[in-house]
Amino acid sequence: MKRILIKNGIVTDDRTSAKADVLIEDGLIKAVGDVIEPSSGDEVIDAAGMYVMPGLIDAHTHYHLVSRGTVTCDSFPEGSRLAAFGGVTTVIDFADHNKGQDLLQSLAYRQEEMAGKMAIDYTLHQGVYGHGYDSTIGSQLEKLKAKGVKTLKIFTTYRNVGYLIENRDDLLDLFRNARRLGMLVCAHCEFNPMIEEISDNWKGDFSPASHALLRPAEAEGKAIEHFGSIALEADCPLYVVHCSSECGLNAIRELRKKGLVVYAETTPHYLFLDRSRLDGPDGSLYVMTPPLREKKDNVALQEGILEKEFQVVATDHCAFTRDQKLSSSDCRTIYPGIPGTEEMLVLLNTFRENHPGMTMSDLVNLISCEPAKLFGIYPTKGSLEVGTDADITIFDPSVRWTLSDDNVHSASHYTPYRGFEVHGKVRTTILRGKVIMNDGKYFGVPGEGRFIDQH
Ligand code: URP
Ligand code: ZN
Ligand code: ZN
């Protein structure tokens, strides 16, 4: 494999951002230094004026999600491709807890589905659902950990499909086992009893706009409070996925005051889109769960980013085509989820440039270093340390462009951020020393992405 020397870039990780050169050899970072001279045969990339950062990580994706009688349109090759255009070299996707299968079988099933199809690296969060919960959970988790998966995903809603673990003692047992084994429990937080009560008494219509009223911010706050109290009793950290509201963030703050370690993730859509998108003929395109909130929630979450109350931004990329989305205008049956991996960096960089208190290191931390650390793949991923995987994103902050359905790469053929004027563009994406995207051209190869063990 040819050596690559990246010259003159602003080399940025969570700690520093300074001009330096980076040398890549055999897929690994060989050296980082003020000035590195090329040897004959080296491929030299001039990154003057550009940020050179560890390959980005989207810690929350649903590529090829089979659900509700359909499948998301970005499968593994499509997801890898659009990710490369967004500078993302690793995703953390999900293994469902399949009916009739234990956790090990469920993980093996998902790994088999993905085998040979990803062109970027990946690891998995393992779902633990109510329908499959039993007293063998402790030994299942031990085996899961031995297979390289240390993060678990639970739902606090979706009782009707069996996802919810309803019994408090079971949850306590799960958190205690997670603590014993050093595993991280990630929770989708919407308090099911509140959602069911609202739904049972609902007199309104089921338009996309009603989705936001049927699943209110208070349900998020209540779920965080409730599940947090169980985590607190077990003295086990909690990771809150896709926090969507000020109410949710306040509940996280309260738990932290009580001494619980709470890691918080939010997404670009909860930061930059509000529920007025649900009005109008294409409201279905903006339906996801939890729903979009008010502008005041955008502001509260943005402040949370600036105050470093969030450790991770990830996208919950769960893309359906326009036809799939618009096939229903009833919020109970609209396929929930939107694309986002590709837009993550440019949206956040635009926000950063408008908020001088936020540094490029802060940004890189949120979408590379910290997810790598929390999910056990650091420093292999999320760092520029010598000897680690040469996953590198080269980002040109000088480009100004407008997101449109035509200039993003999701098979959904739309972007929820259509019309957003963004700052910066990914110039080059490198995965383990191989250029997989350069100047708008994609070179990724399905099958070359590797499963990364969590440790
Ligand atoms: O609507 C969404 N977010 N779909 C993906 C599944 C989930 O709950 O994260
Ligand atoms: Zn979720
Ligand atoms: Zn999700």
XYZ file of C-alpha atoms and ligand atoms in Angstrom:
466
model
C 0.000 0.000 0.000
C 1.338 3.427 -1.028
C 2.350 5.793 1.784
C 0.307 8.972 1.980
C 1.686 12.241 3.304
C -0.896 14.904 4.172
C 0.914 18.232 4.211
C 0.150 21.685 5.603
C -3.233 20.885 7.160
C -4.608 22.091 10.474
C -4.348 18.851 12.390
C -7.181 18.758 14.876
C -8.210 16.367 17.594
C -10.063 16.916 20.873
C -7.023 18.589 22.451
C -5.188 20.576 19.796
C -5.651 22.211 16.441
C -2.378 23.249 14.810
C -0.569 23.180 11.503
C 1.227 19.854 10.986
C 1.848 17.018 8.534
C 0.533 13.468 8.857
C 2.238 10.416 7.386
C 0.267 7.231 6.719
C 1.866 3.851 6.131
C 0.302 0.398 5.890
C -3.093 1.717 6.906
C -1.804 3.229 10.143
C -0.724 6.680 11.258
C 3.043 6.531 11.053
C 3.942 10.056 12.181
C 2.483 13.453 12.974
C 4.965 16.340 12.940
C 5.569 19.999 12.196
C 7.243 19.238 8.886
C 7.582 15.766 7.381
C 9.442 15.487 4.087
C 8.098 13.071 1.469
C 10.081 10.057 0.310
C 10.028 9.047 -3.320
C 6.836 7.198 -4.189
C 4.775 8.843 -1.431
C 1.408 10.188 -2.466
C 1.301 13.777 -1.210
C -2.005 15.481 -0.404
C -1.830 19.237 0.059
C -4.286 20.146 2.818
C -3.321 23.820 3.163
C -6.167 25.726 4.804
C -8.022 22.520 5.602
C -8.724 20.664 8.817
C -7.212 17.198 9.120
C -9.111 15.276 11.749
C -9.706 11.742 12.941
C -12.300 9.996 10.789
C -15.756 10.894 12.029
C -18.007 8.460 13.838
C -21.771 8.438 13.523
C -22.637 6.625 16.733
C -26.327 6.151 15.925
C -27.351 4.780 12.534
C -30.005 2.444 11.223
C -28.679 1.300 7.859
C -30.784 -1.494 6.380
C -33.351 -1.436 9.180
C -36.045 -4.006 8.536
C -39.145 -2.813 10.358
C -42.887 -2.282 9.915
C -42.988 -4.457 6.815
C -40.391 -2.447 4.922
C -36.681 -1.704 4.910
C -34.831 1.599 5.060
C -33.526 2.708 1.684
C -29.912 3.205 2.716
C -28.619 -0.298 3.092
C -24.988 -1.019 3.981
C -23.315 -0.044 0.675
C -25.475 3.079 0.315
C -24.926 4.028 3.954
C -21.161 3.589 3.592
C -21.121 5.760 0.490
C -23.077 8.678 1.883
C -21.081 8.435 5.112
C -17.817 8.781 3.165
C -19.165 11.955 1.541
C -19.831 13.258 5.048
C -16.333 12.386 6.311
C -17.611 9.484 8.412
C -15.351 6.423 8.528
C -17.076 4.437 11.282
C -20.719 3.994 12.179
C -22.256 2.365 15.203
C -25.411 0.671 14.040
C -27.845 -1.578 15.915
C -28.481 -5.269 16.259
C -32.155 -5.812 17.032
C -33.017 -8.324 19.731
C -34.829 -10.715 17.432
C -37.907 -12.632 18.534
C -36.973 -16.234 19.313
C -33.248 -15.446 19.446
C -31.003 -14.675 22.392
C -28.572 -11.753 22.297
C -25.736 -13.800 20.840
C -27.879 -15.154 18.046
C -29.291 -11.679 17.386
C -25.809 -10.208 17.157
C -24.627 -13.000 14.861
C -27.696 -12.438 12.671
C -26.923 -8.726 12.260
C -23.223 -9.363 11.653
C -24.128 -11.877 8.983
C -26.477 -9.326 7.361
C -23.674 -6.779 7.247
C -20.864 -9.112 6.228
C -19.285 -8.177 2.928
C -21.460 -5.103 2.473
C -19.956 -2.244 4.464
C -17.288 -0.084 2.837
C -16.517 1.778 6.078
C -15.824 0.363 9.529
C -18.579 -0.343 12.000
C -19.556 -1.737 15.328
C -22.925 -2.414 16.924
C -25.120 -1.554 19.860
C -27.054 -4.652 20.921
C -30.784 -4.214 21.556
C -32.168 -5.822 24.712
C -35.937 -6.020 24.410
C -38.727 -7.004 26.744
C -39.954 -9.894 24.610
C -36.666 -11.748 24.971
C -35.752 -10.764 28.519
C -35.118 -13.623 30.951
C -32.975 -14.579 33.917
C -30.048 -15.659 31.716
C -29.359 -12.028 30.827
C -26.170 -11.873 32.945
C -24.518 -14.771 31.164
C -25.754 -13.546 27.769
C -24.125 -10.174 28.427
C -20.856 -11.840 29.427
C -20.788 -13.686 26.116
C -21.762 -10.545 24.227
C -18.832 -8.692 25.737
C -16.526 -11.520 24.713
C -17.807 -11.025 21.158
C -16.723 -7.371 21.232
C -20.036 -5.653 21.937
C -20.282 -3.645 25.140
C -23.106 -1.238 24.452
C -26.749 -2.109 24.926
C -29.838 -0.369 23.628
C -33.111 -0.339 25.491
C -36.443 1.270 24.674
C -38.696 2.939 27.197
C -41.608 2.762 24.764
C -42.980 0.558 21.950
C -44.722 -1.814 24.382
C -46.978 -2.956 21.520
C -44.078 -4.514 19.610
C -42.465 -6.036 22.674
C -39.457 -3.729 22.917
C -40.248 -2.262 26.332
C -38.840 -4.019 29.402
C -41.769 -3.289 31.699
C -40.741 -4.841 34.964
C -38.670 -2.529 37.178
C -36.791 -5.446 38.772
C -35.758 -6.691 35.338
C -34.424 -3.254 34.477
C -32.591 -3.015 37.768
C -31.084 -6.427 37.079
C -30.039 -5.284 33.596
C -28.375 -2.134 34.907
C -26.628 -4.111 37.690
C -25.280 -6.598 35.180
C -24.160 -3.755 32.914
C -22.333 -2.168 35.808
C -20.710 -5.467 36.791
C -19.467 -5.996 33.247
C -18.598 -2.379 32.421
C -21.186 -2.234 29.646
C -23.009 0.939 28.675
C -26.815 1.072 28.585
C -28.167 3.432 25.915
C -31.828 4.351 26.235
C -34.418 5.697 23.808
C -36.389 7.813 26.280
C -40.132 8.315 25.868
C -42.278 7.345 28.843
C -44.668 4.734 27.550
C -47.509 5.095 30.096
C -47.774 8.808 29.258
C -47.762 8.142 25.518
C -50.395 5.418 25.819
C -52.610 7.629 27.978
C -52.447 10.532 25.528
C -53.163 8.207 22.655
C -56.122 6.543 24.420
C -57.759 9.932 25.051
C -56.818 11.530 21.744
C -59.656 13.387 19.998
C -57.540 15.059 17.305
C -56.473 13.906 13.875
C -53.420 11.813 13.045
C -51.703 14.225 10.699
C -47.888 14.467 10.827
C -48.246 17.559 13.037
C -50.170 15.517 15.613
C -47.182 13.200 16.031
C -45.496 15.926 18.081
C -48.516 16.202 20.385
C -48.977 12.466 20.767
C -45.353 12.064 21.882
C -44.619 15.272 23.838
C -41.356 16.491 25.303
C -42.690 15.766 28.799
C -42.696 12.060 27.926
C -38.977 12.312 27.208
C -38.283 14.115 30.472
C -40.349 11.600 32.451
C -38.631 8.589 30.865
C -35.190 10.002 31.610
C -36.237 10.649 35.203
C -37.775 7.187 35.618
C -35.069 5.114 33.941
C -32.422 7.330 35.493
C -33.763 6.504 38.942
C -33.253 2.804 38.202
C -29.746 3.428 36.867
C -29.034 5.449 39.987
C -30.173 2.595 42.215
C -27.852 0.270 40.316
C -25.097 2.913 40.354
C -24.706 2.360 36.625
C -24.061 5.116 34.069
C -26.799 5.876 31.560
C -26.439 7.026 27.946
C -29.472 8.943 26.674
C -29.815 8.645 22.889
C -31.240 11.405 20.707
C -32.272 13.890 23.412
C -34.820 16.072 21.638
C -36.046 18.644 24.129
C -35.279 21.139 26.840
C -37.424 18.995 29.125
C -35.193 16.000 28.390
C -32.045 18.024 28.967
C -33.430 19.317 32.262
C -34.096 15.749 33.386
C -30.490 14.862 32.519
C -29.301 17.825 34.576
C -31.365 16.666 37.547
C -29.924 13.165 37.394
C -26.411 14.542 37.231
C -27.122 16.654 40.303
C -28.107 13.436 42.080
C -24.732 11.955 41.198
C -25.591 9.728 38.227
C -23.148 9.632 35.353
C -25.336 10.478 32.361
C -23.902 10.650 28.860
C -26.095 12.628 26.518
C -26.451 12.456 22.747
C -28.440 14.774 20.549
C -28.852 14.950 16.794
C -28.650 17.640 14.105
C -32.422 17.481 13.540
C -33.254 18.282 17.150
C -30.694 21.088 17.065
C -31.697 22.691 13.784
C -35.256 21.672 12.810
C -38.490 22.392 14.623
C -41.974 20.979 14.496
C -43.329 23.550 12.046
C -41.777 21.212 9.431
C -44.568 18.760 10.165
C -47.160 21.174 8.789
C -47.917 21.134 5.111
C -48.110 18.533 2.364
C -44.646 17.074 2.882
C -44.873 16.924 6.699
C -44.409 13.140 6.519
C -40.803 13.687 5.387
C -40.018 15.104 8.835
C -41.582 12.413 10.987
C -39.225 10.619 13.317
C -39.433 9.428 16.902
C -39.125 11.325 19.197
C -40.743 14.083 17.124
C -39.364 17.488 16.262
C -40.011 20.039 19.011
C -40.312 23.811 19.381
C -37.763 26.451 18.400
C -37.101 27.005 22.107
C -35.997 23.382 22.320
C -33.547 23.919 19.429
C -32.109 26.840 21.367
C -31.902 24.929 24.661
C -30.123 21.996 22.998
C -27.745 24.341 21.173
C -26.876 25.930 24.506
C -26.341 22.428 25.850
C -23.805 21.836 23.078
C -22.000 25.104 23.841
C -21.988 24.314 27.570
C -20.612 20.805 26.874
C -23.632 19.124 28.423
C -23.738 16.767 25.446
C -20.927 14.280 24.919
C -22.005 13.066 21.490
C -23.826 14.283 18.420
C -25.003 11.429 16.204
C -27.680 11.337 13.533
C -30.151 8.469 14.062
C -29.861 8.103 10.266
C -32.911 6.037 9.338
C -33.748 6.901 5.751
C -36.791 6.132 3.669
C -37.433 7.312 0.117
C -39.856 10.161 -0.473
C -42.298 7.577 -1.816
C -41.989 5.472 1.322
C -42.402 8.511 3.571
C -45.287 10.001 1.624
C -47.107 6.680 1.269
C -48.947 7.623 4.468
C -50.026 10.909 5.981
C -51.210 9.204 9.171
C -48.557 9.671 11.823
C -49.282 6.203 13.237
C -48.156 4.552 10.029
C -45.634 6.970 8.467
C -42.275 5.208 8.537
C -40.338 7.081 11.228
C -36.834 8.349 10.598
C -34.821 10.660 8.367
C -31.369 10.687 6.746
C -28.533 12.651 8.340
C -25.066 11.045 8.454
C -23.778 12.987 5.462
C -25.021 16.371 6.667
C -23.772 16.019 10.270
C -20.359 17.669 9.939
C -21.343 20.568 7.701
C -24.350 21.452 9.858
C -22.298 21.397 13.023
C -19.445 23.320 11.476
C -21.863 26.015 10.332
C -23.205 26.228 13.876
C -19.632 26.384 15.213
C -18.703 29.237 12.908
C -21.697 31.191 14.204
C -20.690 30.503 17.821
C -17.068 31.490 18.346
C -17.031 29.932 21.839
C -17.043 26.515 20.179
C -13.714 25.326 18.817
C -12.971 22.861 16.054
C -11.569 20.560 18.764
C -14.937 20.713 20.536
C -16.616 19.707 17.300
C -14.206 16.852 16.589
C -14.685 15.671 20.140
C -18.465 15.412 19.726
C -18.429 13.455 16.486
C -15.243 11.440 16.725
C -13.159 11.305 19.918
C -15.871 11.070 22.554
C -18.054 8.475 20.808
C -14.912 6.398 20.241
C -14.092 6.597 23.943
C -17.611 5.901 25.208
C -18.160 2.985 22.869
C -14.819 1.309 23.462
C -13.088 1.801 20.117
C -10.604 4.511 21.134
C -7.784 5.167 20.232
C -8.029 2.816 17.230
C -10.820 5.131 16.119
C -11.350 8.759 17.102
C -7.679 9.648 17.457
C -4.655 10.666 15.425
C -2.235 8.763 17.640
C 0.738 7.164 15.961
C 0.126 3.454 15.410
C -3.669 3.721 15.223
C -5.942 3.276 12.206
C -5.337 5.973 9.605
C -8.983 7.052 9.391
C -8.809 10.696 8.412
C -11.252 13.356 7.288
C -9.896 16.349 5.390
C -12.335 19.223 5.610
C -12.218 22.476 3.666
C -13.881 25.182 5.794
C -13.787 27.794 3.035
C -16.461 26.250 0.815
C -19.976 27.684 1.040
C -22.820 25.679 -0.432
C -26.520 25.035 -0.081
C -27.845 21.605 0.803
C -30.342 20.339 -1.721
C -31.939 17.037 -2.658
C -29.545 16.843 -5.619
C -26.222 17.266 -3.844
C -26.470 14.649 -1.105
C -26.080 10.918 -1.592
C -28.773 9.142 0.427
C -30.951 6.797 -1.605
C -33.863 8.673 -0.033
C -33.171 11.390 -2.615
C -34.040 14.120 -0.187
C -32.408 16.008 2.619
C -34.424 17.334 5.553
C -31.975 20.257 5.493
C -32.843 21.375 1.963
C -32.027 25.081 1.575
C -29.576 25.214 4.507
C -26.522 27.263 3.575
C -23.585 25.441 5.062
C -19.943 26.233 5.718
C -17.314 23.736 4.680
C -17.128 20.570 2.668
C -15.362 17.259 3.093
C -12.531 17.125 0.581
C -11.105 13.678 1.305
C -12.080 10.703 3.449
C -9.469 8.080 4.257
C -10.226 4.685 5.785
C -7.261 2.748 7.191
C -4.908 4.472 4.788
C -7.071 4.156 1.683
C -8.770 7.153 0.088
C -12.464 6.239 -0.120
C -13.740 9.667 -1.177
C -11.906 12.502 -2.826
C -13.234 15.671 -4.381
C -16.716 14.274 -4.874
C -15.599 10.873 -6.189
C -16.255 7.719 -4.248
C -13.807 4.805 -4.122
C -15.247 2.715 -1.284
C -15.591 -1.022 -1.797
C -18.380 -2.968 -0.084
C -16.768 -5.660 2.019
C -13.687 -3.631 2.891
C -15.372 -2.234 6.025
C -14.446 -4.132 9.184
C -16.319 -4.892 12.368
C -14.482 -3.167 15.229
C -14.472 -4.897 18.617
C -15.371 -2.732 21.600
C -12.997 -3.058 24.531
O -37.752 7.541 14.102
C -36.692 7.011 14.375
N -35.836 7.603 15.154
N -36.382 5.815 13.877
C -35.262 5.064 14.230
C -35.475 4.219 15.436
C -35.236 4.963 16.741
O -36.119 4.992 17.557
O -34.147 5.490 16.963
Zn -34.674 5.879 19.164
Zn -32.360 5.297 16.464
